[in-house]
Each structure stands twice: as C-alpha cells, then as structure tokens.
Amino acid sequence: MVRSLRRPKLAVWKFASCDGCQLSLLNCEEELLAIASQMEIAYFLEASRATGRGPYDISLVEGSISTPHDAERIKAVRRISRVLVTIGACATAGGIQALRNFSQVEEWRRLVYARPEYVQTLETSTPVAAHVPVDFELRGCPISKTQLVEVISAFLHGRRPAVPSHSVCMECKRRGTPCVMVARGTPCLGPITQAGCGAICPAYGRGCYGCYGPTETPNPTSLMSWWKGLGVEDGDLVRVLRTFNAGAEAFRAESERREAH
Ligand code: SF4
Ligand code: SF4
C-alpha cells in the first residue's frame, strides 16, 4: 500500500474575540513543536503571515459570529475544512459579546460610536454552531492548552477527544479541595460548570464563576435557589449567569427566568 507523505493541514481562524484562545495554542510551546512535526500549520495569522492554501484537515475557530461578514465567512471556512473545532467561550457560546443579546443593539450602536452608520453588526452574537455544523466544541475562557493538545491529537489519530463533560465539583473532589459552598458558604457555580481547569478557583478559596460554561446536564434553577439561601440578591443571580457564557443555553434560560421574577 502506498501511504501519502502529506502532513495534515491545520488552520486557525479568528472571529469576534480577544485572541486569548489562539494565545493558548502559542503558549503550548514544546507541544507546538510536536504538533508542527505531525501537521503543517498552514494558516495561523496570529503566528505567521505565511499562508498555505486550503482545503484544511483541521480548522480551529475562535470567536463568535457578530457581523454579516462573519456569517458569510464562517460558511466559507466550513466548506474548506474537513474537521471544524470551535475553541473558547466566544466560539461555543457567543462570548462576552453575547451580552448584547439581552438588549437593543441599535441603541448601543447609536450611543457608543461617533459615526454609527459605519458599524455593521448583527443583532446578536452567536456561537459558530448556530451557523454551520461543528465537529467538536472545546469550552473555556480561555481554553485549557492541555485539552487543546488532546483535541488536536485525537482528530489527528481519528478518535474522539477525551475531554470530560462532568462538573468542576468532580475536580474539587479529585484534588481534595473542601467544597467552598458547604465549608464556607461561598457561592460557587462549580456544580453546573464543566470541568477542564482542575478546579483552580475553589482550590484558592473562591467560588467558580463558570468560565467553562454549563456542564452536560446542569440544574441552574436548583443551584440558584441555593445561592439565594446564601443571601445572594436576584439581580446578582442574573449577573453571575451573564458573564463569558451568557449565550450558553442553560445559563441564558435561567438568567431570563430570574430576570422575569
Ligand atoms: S473565549 Fe475568552 S479567552 Fe477565548 S477569545 Fe473569547 S474572550 Fe478571549
Ligand atoms: S471560574 Fe470555574 S471553571 Fe473557571 S477557572 Fe475558576 S473554577 Fe475553573
């Protein structure tokens, strides 16, 4: 059998975002050398102006869809990508910029910009999966570089990535961190937040604020009732659900329910 000597091509695309997730890839450093020996990093403008032509075997997409141009461009990226992986809260949940989804964009545009007629924007900031089929979503704001390397390696070898879908609480138990809600009465989103960070915040005595987005089967209504019992006001319950992952369905729905109270 003749085997192709062509290395698979990797492309990294940016939409509305802060670049933090692309930086996670650059931060991989030693792992990046290993990736580069297995793959051709063909398109990654954050790292190099040199670009190789598509189609690409794996596309990593950072950022949300927030302009009419984005909405067209993501379709073009999908067409030239065999596997498309979204990385980070912006690409998987609309990001901080999804806060606009709860208000009138037109009013903001008029108030913020001196010449609003030059600003083309959509009413909403939405995840990439709302526009094109996505093969895998990697959560986090920013993503974990360990999980990113696992995802790239999994798709290189034709298997599903081993990225957990359980909650941050499981990671607290695993590292022997006492529960900050039970032991200290500190409000924590850990029970409804997806694992991936190693439960960093509770390990330092503070509550999780949900940067990895909702876990697979969250129960935010129950957790917010617990938070109320700890003395958190309704307005703060809405605010805590509206951070990096405000556009994630479970957080969005519960924040709107609480707002309607
Ligand atoms: S998910 Fe967070 S870190 Fe990643 S690009 Fe968006 S704002 Fe930045
Ligand atoms: S906010 Fe939660 S998910 Fe984010 S790093 Fe802290 S513990 Fe982890």
Coordinates of N, CA and C in Angstrom, one line a residue, residues 8-10 35 38-39 56-61 78 81-87 133-138 147-163:
P8 N -1.1 16.3 7.5 CA -2.4 17.0 7.6 C -2.2 18.5 7.8
K9 N -3.1 19.3 7.2 CA -3.0 20.8 7.3 C -3.9 21.3 8.4
L10 N -3.3 22.2 9.3 CA -4.1 22.8 10.3 C -4.3 24.3 10.0
I35 N 3.3 19.2 17.6 CA 2.2 19.3 16.7 C 2.7 19.7 15.3
Q38 N 4.0 16.9 13.2 CA 3.0 15.9 12.7 C 2.0 16.6 11.7
M39 N 1.9 17.9 11.8 CA 1.0 18.6 10.9 C 1.7 19.8 10.2
Y56 N -8.3 22.4 4.3 CA -7.5 22.1 5.6 C -8.1 20.9 6.2
D57 N -7.3 20.1 6.9 CA -7.8 18.9 7.5 C -8.4 19.2 8.8
I58 N -7.9 20.1 9.6 CA -8.5 20.5 10.9 C -8.5 22.1 10.9
S59 N -9.6 22.7 11.2 CA -9.7 24.1 11.4 C -10.1 24.3 12.8
L60 N -9.3 25.2 13.5 CA -9.7 25.6 14.9 C -10.3 27.0 14.7
V61 N -11.5 27.2 15.2 CA -12.2 28.5 15.0 C -12.4 29.2 16.4
R78 N -16.1 26.6 6.7 CA -16.7 25.3 6.8 C -16.4 24.5 5.5
S81 N -12.9 23.0 5.3 CA -12.4 22.3 6.4 C -13.0 20.9 6.5
R82 N -12.1 19.9 6.7 CA -12.6 18.6 6.8 C -13.2 18.4 8.2
V83 N -12.4 18.8 9.3 CA -12.9 18.8 10.6 C -12.9 20.3 11.1
L84 N -14.0 20.7 11.7 CA -14.1 22.1 12.3 C -14.3 22.0 13.8
V85 N -13.3 22.5 14.5 CA -13.4 22.5 16.0 C -13.5 24.0 16.5
T86 N -14.5 24.3 17.3 CA -14.6 25.6 17.9 C -13.9 25.7 19.2
I87 N -13.2 26.8 19.5 CA -12.4 26.9 20.7 C -12.8 28.1 21.5
P133 N -22.4 23.3 10.7 CA -22.1 22.1 11.5 C -20.7 22.2 12.1
V134 N -20.6 21.8 13.4 CA -19.3 21.8 14.1 C -19.0 20.4 14.6
D135 N -17.7 20.0 14.4 CA -17.4 18.6 14.8 C -17.1 18.5 16.3
F136 N -16.6 19.5 16.9 CA -16.3 19.4 18.4 C -16.2 20.8 18.9
E137 N -16.8 21.0 20.1 CA -16.7 22.3 20.8 C -15.8 22.2 22.0
L138 N -14.8 23.0 22.1 CA -13.9 23.0 23.3 C -14.2 24.2 24.1
Q147 N -6.2 20.5 27.2 CA -7.3 20.0 26.4 C -7.2 20.2 24.9
L148 N -6.6 21.4 24.6 CA -6.4 21.7 23.1 C -5.5 20.7 22.5
V149 N -4.4 20.4 23.1 CA -3.5 19.4 22.6 C -4.2 18.0 22.5
E150 N -5.0 17.7 23.5 CA -5.7 16.4 23.4 C -6.7 16.4 22.2
V151 N -7.4 17.5 22.0 CA -8.3 17.6 20.8 C -7.6 17.4 19.5
I152 N -6.5 18.2 19.3 CA -5.7 18.1 18.1 C -5.2 16.7 17.9
S153 N -4.6 16.1 18.9 CA -4.1 14.8 18.8 C -5.2 13.7 18.5
A154 N -6.3 13.9 19.1 CA -7.4 13.0 18.9 C -7.9 13.0 17.4
F155 N -8.1 14.2 16.9 CA -8.5 14.3 15.5 C -7.4 13.8 14.5
L156 N -6.1 14.0 14.9 CA -5.0 13.5 14.1 C -5.1 12.0 14.0
H157 N -5.5 11.4 15.1 CA -5.4 9.9 15.1 C -6.8 9.3 14.9
G158 N -7.8 10.1 14.5 CA -9.1 9.6 14.1 C -9.9 9.1 15.3
R159 N -9.8 9.7 16.5 CA -10.6 9.2 17.6 C -11.3 10.5 18.2
R160 N -12.3 10.2 19.1 CA -13.0 11.3 19.7 C -12.1 11.8 20.9
P161 N -12.1 13.1 21.1 CA -11.2 13.7 22.2 C -11.7 13.2 23.6
A162 N -10.8 13.0 24.4 CA -11.1 12.6 25.8 C -11.2 13.9 26.7
V163 N -12.3 14.6 26.5 CA -12.5 15.9 27.3 C -13.7 15.6 28.1

